[in-house]
Amino acid sequence: MADFELIVLPAIIGIVLWLLTAFGVLSLKRAGRGGRKVDRVQAIVFSASAGTLGGLAFAVGAFFLITG
Amino acid sequence: MGTIGTNRRRPQIVATAVLFLLVAMNGSAWDEVSHAYIVESAIELVQDEELRTILSEHHAIVRFGSWFPDWGQYGDHPFNDGSHREVLAAYFDYVRSPQARASEDYPQLLAHFMGAYAHIVQDFFLDSTIYTYMRELDNGMSNDMENGMMNIRLHGYLTLSVDAAYAYDHLKRVYESIGYFDRDEIDPAEFRKQIDHHTRIQFLQLRALKLLSFLASDYVQSLMPWGAENMLDAPGGISDNARATARVWESLWQEIQGREAPLFVYSLPRDGGVIPSPDNESMYGRITLVATHAIDPAKLGPEAITLRDDGGRRIHGEAGVYAYDADGYSFADLALQFIPGEPLEPGRSYTLTVAPGEYGVFERATTEGYEIAFSAPSIPDTSAPSRRFGLRMGIFLFILLAALGGIFFGLPGALALRREAVPAARTLAVLVLRRSIEVLGVAVAAVGIVMLVTRGRAFIELLLDIF
């Protein structure tokens, strides 16, 4: 039962969060060694967090897909 | 001609947002997943070959039928528990009608009806036995949501799925026959849409319950160790419910075929068995009889039920119908109980007799008499091994909150790197905004750490308190 709310929506949220991860990584890449160190650290935390939360969203969707 | 159709599901984003706020299993003593599991088990216990064949061939419909009585109890709640009996009694009349019998999908209709009827049998039998006994033993914790959370994971129902299948046209006639359309409880023009909508909410709630069961059922088990240990095989538990369901089905089937059928079909204690407790103040010290049709307590005279010990002495007591719904909707139900006026003597034998008579809300609820013999045990063993409360919910909440906090904390830095080429507006307002977002992120992450350390206990208790 591929329901929108419980499977598709978590997947969409997961994709959005992984796009945010990509945004953070690209920001870091673009800044290179430039930019303030604190900003680089924050960008790393941002990317890692968005990636993790995206993974959690996919995991919840997968849970509903498997359990039916 | 009625048809059994497949439920159409429409996306409802709003429903997702409120999913976890709607998870209360109001009105369903068993959660729907457990109902579905019990009817599946009950089919194998049916002794009538023809009936068993019908139910086996359409077991998916029986399974979904077991959800049916709760369809109107979610969302804007057009029904309550009191409607269970009224609708099911009308449904029984309908499946025996010439119109229903002539329909092409009669076996499917019958399967749906049997599933639906099983639901109320199980609700009444559960509540009048182990459900209340668990409350006596396990700190009064047992309720619908907690039982569901516990059962789903404990007994492997996580992957049990149900497909919606309604006999819309047939059901419309059933509701029509008892005036639901006149009372504005259902809009006849919107009947199918309305029933689909509520069923969808039902599905969402049950899936949320599965997730909660996966994450937090060990907490409930740690609070209800006796229930967790005994829910499957204890008197009035899952296996007992399956047996009672099969007996009620067989009796209904006999009536549908125009044959005489017993009114009382199952009991706790069973004939020749042992009552679970000699304590007359305990729910397990009551004698519970399962009837096929609703019993009216007003028709139970002083001589309707008698209990005698093996010396012939009469033990007076109180006979009544278990009040399934504390709000008073269920003035007549399927669980007839006798409460002995004194404790039973361990080791003695007793005989409970129901005198022939007409005790039902409807004329069909008559009996030519019913009798069971049983013995009283010594004090029952209520011990149960303690259960550990695990880390799942704590880890889940930690990942959720720590990652959310990390996004807030890191966002200003990620944005600042993108604006490197542009002179940043280092105004006081921007700095305050940046610090505020960072502090918010740290605070959210800190709550996540607290949840990890406490294993999410506060969040689970909040859910249990609300629902």
mmCIF file of N, CA, C and O in Angstrom, chain A residues 27-35 40:
data_model
loop_
_atom_site.group_PDB
_atom_site.id
_atom_site.type_symbol
_atom_site.label_atom_id
_atom_site.label_comp_id
_atom_site.label_asym_id
_atom_site.label_seq_id
_atom_site.Cartn_x
_atom_site.Cartn_y
_atom_site.Cartn_z
ATOM 1 N N SER A 27 28.616 24.766 -0.632
ATOM 2 C CA SER A 27 29.063 26.019 0.008
ATOM 3 C C SER A 27 30.488 25.875 0.516
ATOM 4 O O SER A 27 31.323 26.771 0.350
ATOM 5 N N LEU A 28 30.746 24.727 1.131
ATOM 6 C CA LEU A 28 32.095 24.463 1.644
ATOM 7 C C LEU A 28 33.108 24.395 0.509
ATOM 8 O O LEU A 28 34.205 24.968 0.576
ATOM 9 N N LYS A 29 32.699 23.697 -0.560
ATOM 10 C CA LYS A 29 33.608 23.520 -1.702
ATOM 11 C C LYS A 29 33.899 24.864 -2.356
ATOM 12 O O LYS A 29 35.036 25.167 -2.721
ATOM 13 N N ARG A 30 32.850 25.674 -2.455
ATOM 14 C CA ARG A 30 33.000 26.964 -3.103
ATOM 15 C C ARG A 30 33.894 27.900 -2.268
ATOM 16 O O ARG A 30 34.703 28.641 -2.800
ATOM 17 N N ALA A 31 33.732 27.811 -0.954
ATOM 18 C CA ALA A 31 34.536 28.680 -0.091
ATOM 19 C C ALA A 31 35.988 28.226 -0.047
ATOM 20 O O ALA A 31 36.898 29.039 0.157
ATOM 21 N N GLY A 32 36.203 26.922 -0.281
ATOM 22 C CA GLY A 32 37.561 26.399 -0.232
ATOM 23 C C GLY A 32 38.191 26.660 1.128
ATOM 24 O O GLY A 32 37.604 26.358 2.151
ATOM 25 N N ARG A 33 39.387 27.242 1.085
ATOM 26 C CA ARG A 33 40.043 27.591 2.350
ATOM 27 C C ARG A 33 39.640 28.982 2.817
ATOM 28 O O ARG A 33 40.116 29.458 3.842
ATOM 29 N N GLY A 34 38.783 29.621 2.027
ATOM 30 C CA GLY A 34 38.330 30.961 2.401
ATOM 31 C C GLY A 34 37.226 30.889 3.428
ATOM 32 O O GLY A 34 36.797 29.818 3.853
ATOM 33 N N GLY A 35 36.781 32.049 3.804
ATOM 34 C CA GLY A 35 35.690 32.090 4.777
ATOM 35 C C GLY A 35 36.198 31.887 6.181
ATOM 36 O O GLY A 35 37.299 31.370 6.392
ATOM 37 N N ARG A 40 32.782 27.579 8.408
ATOM 38 C CA ARG A 40 33.042 26.265 7.790
ATOM 39 C C ARG A 40 32.594 25.135 8.712
ATOM 40 O O ARG A 40 32.000 24.163 8.275
#
